[in-house]
């Protein structure tokens, strides 16, 4: 019985992840995250290329213990795209489950992109 309890505690500890999204700037300022209480607001905003193409997407979610979260990515025209965010240690992985128009020309969010917390 004692061995079973130790195995169970070990499994619980292995399963515990810190899935809190941290406020700050990610990916050299391309992604900004603000956390108020349990609400997370994110803005992906950058311009690249010649002629310039702007990528602007925002999302909001409620922070919880799940490391993978479904979100709606909203562009500057109000169009919504299904997506997901995975929380990793000092990183956010963002993936769009639908083509994103202009953003897709400069960043491949359909395959997903990892943004590292700026230090």
mmCIF file of N, CA, C and O in Angstrom, residues 6-58:
data_model
loop_
_atom_site.group_PDB
_atom_site.id
_atom_site.type_symbol
_atom_site.label_atom_id
_atom_site.label_comp_id
_atom_site.label_asym_id
_atom_site.label_seq_id
_atom_site.Cartn_x
_atom_site.Cartn_y
_atom_site.Cartn_z
ATOM 1 N N UNK A 6 3.264 6.069 -2.908
ATOM 2 C CA UNK A 6 4.453 6.767 -3.432
ATOM 3 C C UNK A 6 4.376 6.889 -4.945
ATOM 4 O O UNK A 6 4.663 7.939 -5.504
ATOM 5 N N UNK A 7 3.945 5.835 -5.635
ATOM 6 C CA UNK A 7 3.798 5.883 -7.092
ATOM 7 C C UNK A 7 2.757 6.924 -7.479
ATOM 8 O O UNK A 7 2.951 7.731 -8.389
ATOM 9 N N UNK A 8 1.609 6.959 -6.771
ATOM 10 C CA UNK A 8 0.551 7.930 -7.060
ATOM 11 C C UNK A 8 1.049 9.359 -6.875
ATOM 12 O O UNK A 8 0.824 10.214 -7.722
ATOM 13 N N UNK A 9 1.743 9.631 -5.782
ATOM 14 C CA UNK A 9 2.283 10.974 -5.532
ATOM 15 C C UNK A 9 3.279 11.348 -6.615
ATOM 16 O O UNK A 9 3.285 12.471 -7.111
ATOM 17 N N UNK A 10 4.105 10.401 -7.050
ATOM 18 C CA UNK A 10 5.065 10.652 -8.129
ATOM 19 C C UNK A 10 4.376 11.023 -9.427
ATOM 20 O O UNK A 10 4.788 11.941 -10.132
ATOM 21 N N UNK A 11 3.294 10.323 -9.753
ATOM 22 C CA UNK A 11 2.545 10.629 -10.979
ATOM 23 C C UNK A 11 1.931 12.021 -10.895
ATOM 24 O O UNK A 11 1.960 12.788 -11.846
ATOM 25 N N UNK A 12 1.354 12.363 -9.739
ATOM 26 C CA UNK A 12 0.756 13.692 -9.565
ATOM 27 C C UNK A 12 1.817 14.776 -9.724
ATOM 28 O O UNK A 12 1.605 15.775 -10.400
ATOM 29 N N UNK A 13 2.975 14.589 -9.123
ATOM 30 C CA UNK A 13 4.041 15.596 -9.221
ATOM 31 C C UNK A 13 4.555 15.734 -10.637
ATOM 32 O O UNK A 13 4.835 16.827 -11.103
ATOM 33 N N UNK A 14 4.678 14.607 -11.364
ATOM 34 C CA UNK A 14 5.121 14.669 -12.759
ATOM 35 C C UNK A 14 4.090 15.406 -13.599
ATOM 36 O O UNK A 14 4.416 16.153 -14.495
ATOM 37 N N UNK A 15 2.787 15.219 -13.287
ATOM 38 C CA UNK A 15 1.719 15.843 -14.058
ATOM 39 C C UNK A 15 1.537 17.319 -13.773
ATOM 40 O O UNK A 15 0.845 18.010 -14.484
ATOM 41 N N UNK A 16 2.141 17.851 -12.703
ATOM 42 C CA UNK A 16 1.967 19.263 -12.360
ATOM 43 C C UNK A 16 2.846 20.129 -13.258
ATOM 44 O O UNK A 16 4.052 19.979 -13.279
ATOM 45 N N UNK A 17 2.244 21.013 -13.995
ATOM 46 C CA UNK A 17 2.974 21.948 -14.847
ATOM 47 C C UNK A 17 2.614 23.355 -14.423
ATOM 48 O O UNK A 17 1.505 23.598 -13.984
ATOM 49 N N UNK A 18 3.548 24.264 -14.584
ATOM 50 C CA UNK A 18 3.254 25.666 -14.346
ATOM 51 C C UNK A 18 2.732 26.233 -15.656
ATOM 52 O O UNK A 18 3.502 26.517 -16.556
ATOM 53 N N UNK A 19 1.423 26.332 -15.765
ATOM 54 C CA UNK A 19 0.806 26.741 -17.030
ATOM 55 C C UNK A 19 0.316 28.177 -16.979
ATOM 56 O O UNK A 19 -0.624 28.543 -17.668
ATOM 57 N N UNK A 20 0.925 28.974 -16.161
ATOM 58 C CA UNK A 20 0.563 30.383 -16.079
ATOM 59 C C UNK A 20 1.251 31.147 -17.197
ATOM 60 O O UNK A 20 2.449 31.014 -17.421
ATOM 61 N N UNK A 21 0.492 31.976 -17.885
ATOM 62 C CA UNK A 21 1.058 32.850 -18.910
ATOM 63 C C UNK A 21 1.599 34.084 -18.208
ATOM 64 O O UNK A 21 0.936 34.685 -17.376
ATOM 65 N N UNK A 22 2.811 34.466 -18.555
ATOM 66 C CA UNK A 22 3.506 35.567 -17.904
ATOM 67 C C UNK A 22 3.311 36.850 -18.715
ATOM 68 O O UNK A 22 3.464 36.848 -19.935
ATOM 69 N N UNK A 23 2.970 37.952 -18.028
ATOM 70 C CA UNK A 23 2.883 39.257 -18.691
ATOM 71 C C UNK A 23 4.247 39.644 -19.234
ATOM 72 O O UNK A 23 5.273 39.333 -18.633
ATOM 73 N N UNK A 24 4.248 40.340 -20.364
ATOM 74 C CA UNK A 24 5.506 40.837 -20.903
ATOM 75 C C UNK A 24 5.517 40.843 -22.411
ATOM 76 O O UNK A 24 4.492 40.680 -23.069
ATOM 77 N N UNK A 25 6.700 41.025 -22.930
ATOM 78 C CA UNK A 25 6.944 41.092 -24.361
ATOM 79 C C UNK A 25 7.611 39.791 -24.805
ATOM 80 O O UNK A 25 8.506 39.287 -24.141
ATOM 81 N N UNK A 26 7.174 39.268 -25.926
ATOM 82 C CA UNK A 26 7.688 38.009 -26.454
ATOM 83 C C UNK A 26 8.179 38.213 -27.890
ATOM 84 O O UNK A 26 7.652 39.062 -28.618
ATOM 85 N N UNK A 27 9.163 37.402 -28.299
ATOM 86 C CA UNK A 27 9.608 37.402 -29.695
ATOM 87 C C UNK A 27 10.126 38.736 -30.163
ATOM 88 O O UNK A 27 9.730 39.206 -31.217
ATOM 89 N N UNK A 28 11.006 39.352 -29.381
ATOM 90 C CA UNK A 28 11.554 40.676 -29.713
ATOM 91 C C UNK A 28 10.472 41.720 -29.916
ATOM 92 O O UNK A 28 10.521 42.538 -30.830
ATOM 93 N N UNK A 29 9.454 41.666 -29.065
ATOM 94 C CA UNK A 29 8.405 42.684 -29.076
ATOM 95 C C UNK A 29 7.266 42.424 -30.046
ATOM 96 O O UNK A 29 6.347 43.246 -30.137
ATOM 97 N N UNK A 30 7.281 41.291 -30.766
ATOM 98 C CA UNK A 30 6.198 41.010 -31.718
ATOM 99 C C UNK A 30 4.892 40.664 -31.014
ATOM 100 O O UNK A 30 3.812 40.918 -31.528
ATOM 101 N N UNK A 31 4.989 40.083 -29.816
ATOM 102 C CA UNK A 31 3.821 39.658 -29.058
ATOM 103 C C UNK A 31 3.852 40.319 -27.687
ATOM 104 O O UNK A 31 4.868 40.278 -27.004
ATOM 105 N N UNK A 32 2.743 40.941 -27.312
ATOM 106 C CA UNK A 32 2.634 41.565 -25.996
ATOM 107 C C UNK A 32 1.517 40.877 -25.232
ATOM 108 O O UNK A 32 0.416 40.697 -25.761
ATOM 109 N N UNK A 33 1.813 40.504 -23.989
ATOM 110 C CA UNK A 33 0.843 39.826 -23.143
ATOM 111 C C UNK A 33 0.611 40.648 -21.883
ATOM 112 O O UNK A 33 1.561 41.100 -21.251
ATOM 113 N N UNK A 34 -0.670 40.842 -21.535
ATOM 114 C CA UNK A 34 -1.048 41.495 -20.278
ATOM 115 C C UNK A 34 -1.954 40.538 -19.525
ATOM 116 O O UNK A 34 -2.906 40.010 -20.090
ATOM 117 N N UNK A 35 -1.648 40.328 -18.244
ATOM 118 C CA UNK A 35 -2.446 39.441 -17.412
ATOM 119 C C UNK A 35 -3.032 40.263 -16.268
ATOM 120 O O UNK A 35 -2.304 40.894 -15.516
ATOM 121 N N UNK A 36 -4.371 40.282 -16.162
ATOM 122 C CA UNK A 36 -5.091 40.938 -15.075
ATOM 123 C C UNK A 36 -5.959 39.886 -14.420
ATOM 124 O O UNK A 36 -6.847 39.341 -15.075
ATOM 125 N N UNK A 37 -5.715 39.621 -13.126
ATOM 126 C CA UNK A 37 -6.397 38.537 -12.413
ATOM 127 C C UNK A 37 -6.179 37.245 -13.200
ATOM 128 O O UNK A 37 -5.071 36.808 -13.329
ATOM 129 N N UNK A 38 -7.228 36.669 -13.768
ATOM 130 C CA UNK A 38 -7.053 35.451 -14.554
ATOM 131 C C UNK A 38 -7.286 35.684 -16.041
ATOM 132 O O UNK A 38 -7.270 34.757 -16.832
ATOM 133 N N UNK A 39 -7.514 36.940 -16.451
ATOM 134 C CA UNK A 39 -7.721 37.274 -17.860
ATOM 135 C C UNK A 39 -6.381 37.554 -18.540
ATOM 136 O O UNK A 39 -5.553 38.289 -18.018
ATOM 137 N N UNK A 40 -6.198 36.973 -19.712
ATOM 138 C CA UNK A 40 -4.981 37.168 -20.498
ATOM 139 C C UNK A 40 -5.374 37.858 -21.797
ATOM 140 O O UNK A 40 -6.252 37.384 -22.522
ATOM 141 N N UNK A 41 -4.746 39.004 -22.074
ATOM 142 C CA UNK A 41 -4.944 39.712 -23.339
ATOM 143 C C UNK A 41 -3.633 39.687 -24.099
ATOM 144 O O UNK A 41 -2.589 40.031 -23.539
ATOM 145 N N UNK A 42 -3.696 39.269 -25.350
ATOM 146 C CA UNK A 42 -2.496 39.200 -26.160
ATOM 147 C C UNK A 42 -2.660 39.947 -27.461
ATOM 148 O O UNK A 42 -3.751 39.966 -28.044
ATOM 149 N N UNK A 43 -1.578 40.591 -27.919
ATOM 150 C CA UNK A 43 -1.567 41.286 -29.205
ATOM 151 C C UNK A 43 -0.303 40.899 -29.950
ATOM 152 O O UNK A 43 0.805 41.069 -29.449
ATOM 153 N N UNK A 44 -0.486 40.358 -31.136
ATOM 154 C CA UNK A 44 0.611 40.051 -32.041
ATOM 155 C C UNK A 44 0.596 41.155 -33.085
ATOM 156 O O UNK A 44 -0.368 41.290 -33.843
ATOM 157 N N UNK A 45 1.623 41.994 -33.101
ATOM 158 C CA UNK A 45 1.610 43.184 -33.946
ATOM 159 C C UNK A 45 3.016 43.467 -34.464
ATOM 160 O O UNK A 45 3.910 43.802 -33.690
ATOM 161 N N UNK A 46 3.208 43.314 -35.790
ATOM 162 C CA UNK A 46 4.504 43.631 -36.390
ATOM 163 C C UNK A 46 4.339 43.836 -37.888
ATOM 164 O O UNK A 46 3.340 43.449 -38.483
ATOM 165 N N UNK A 47 5.326 44.492 -38.475
ATOM 166 C CA UNK A 47 5.338 44.800 -39.902
ATOM 167 C C UNK A 47 6.648 44.304 -40.489
ATOM 168 O O UNK A 47 7.703 44.487 -39.883
ATOM 169 N N UNK A 48 6.563 43.691 -41.662
ATOM 170 C CA UNK A 48 7.765 43.208 -42.343
ATOM 171 C C UNK A 48 7.589 43.307 -43.837
ATOM 172 O O UNK A 48 6.489 43.414 -44.344
ATOM 173 N N UNK A 49 8.716 43.205 -44.564
ATOM 174 C CA UNK A 49 8.698 43.077 -46.011
ATOM 175 C C UNK A 49 8.687 44.377 -46.763
ATOM 176 O O UNK A 49 8.603 45.462 -46.205
ATOM 177 N N UNK A 50 8.795 44.223 -48.068
ATOM 178 C CA UNK A 50 8.759 45.358 -48.996
ATOM 179 C C UNK A 50 7.923 44.944 -50.190
ATOM 180 O O UNK A 50 8.330 44.034 -50.923
ATOM 181 N N UNK A 51 6.743 45.450 -50.439
ATOM 182 C CA UNK A 51 6.062 46.472 -49.633
ATOM 183 C C UNK A 51 5.696 45.905 -48.261
ATOM 184 O O UNK A 51 5.542 44.712 -48.090
ATOM 185 N N UNK A 52 5.570 46.799 -47.302
ATOM 186 C CA UNK A 52 5.298 46.394 -45.926
ATOM 187 C C UNK A 52 3.957 45.674 -45.808
ATOM 188 O O UNK A 52 2.962 46.074 -46.399
ATOM 189 N N UNK A 53 3.995 44.606 -45.040
ATOM 190 C CA UNK A 53 2.783 43.860 -44.697
ATOM 191 C C UNK A 53 2.679 43.876 -43.181
ATOM 192 O O UNK A 53 3.650 43.588 -42.480
ATOM 193 N N UNK A 54 1.519 44.252 -42.685
ATOM 194 C CA UNK A 54 1.309 44.306 -41.238
ATOM 195 C C UNK A 54 0.510 43.096 -40.788
ATOM 196 O O UNK A 54 -0.492 42.737 -41.400
ATOM 197 N N UNK A 55 0.981 42.496 -39.721
ATOM 198 C CA UNK A 55 0.254 41.409 -39.087
ATOM 199 C C UNK A 55 -0.235 41.925 -37.739
ATOM 200 O O UNK A 55 0.569 42.328 -36.894
ATOM 201 N N UNK A 56 -1.534 41.927 -37.541
ATOM 202 C CA UNK A 56 -2.122 42.367 -36.274
ATOM 203 C C UNK A 56 -3.200 41.369 -35.879
ATOM 204 O O UNK A 56 -4.184 41.172 -36.599
ATOM 205 N N UNK A 57 -2.999 40.702 -34.762
ATOM 206 C CA UNK A 57 -3.972 39.754 -34.233
ATOM 207 C C UNK A 57 -4.064 39.965 -32.728
ATOM 208 O O UNK A 57 -3.062 40.253 -32.075
ATOM 209 N N UNK A 58 -5.248 39.817 -32.195
ATOM 210 C CA UNK A 58 -5.390 39.885 -30.745
ATOM 211 C C UNK A 58 -6.233 38.710 -30.279
ATOM 212 O O UNK A 58 -6.949 38.091 -31.058
#
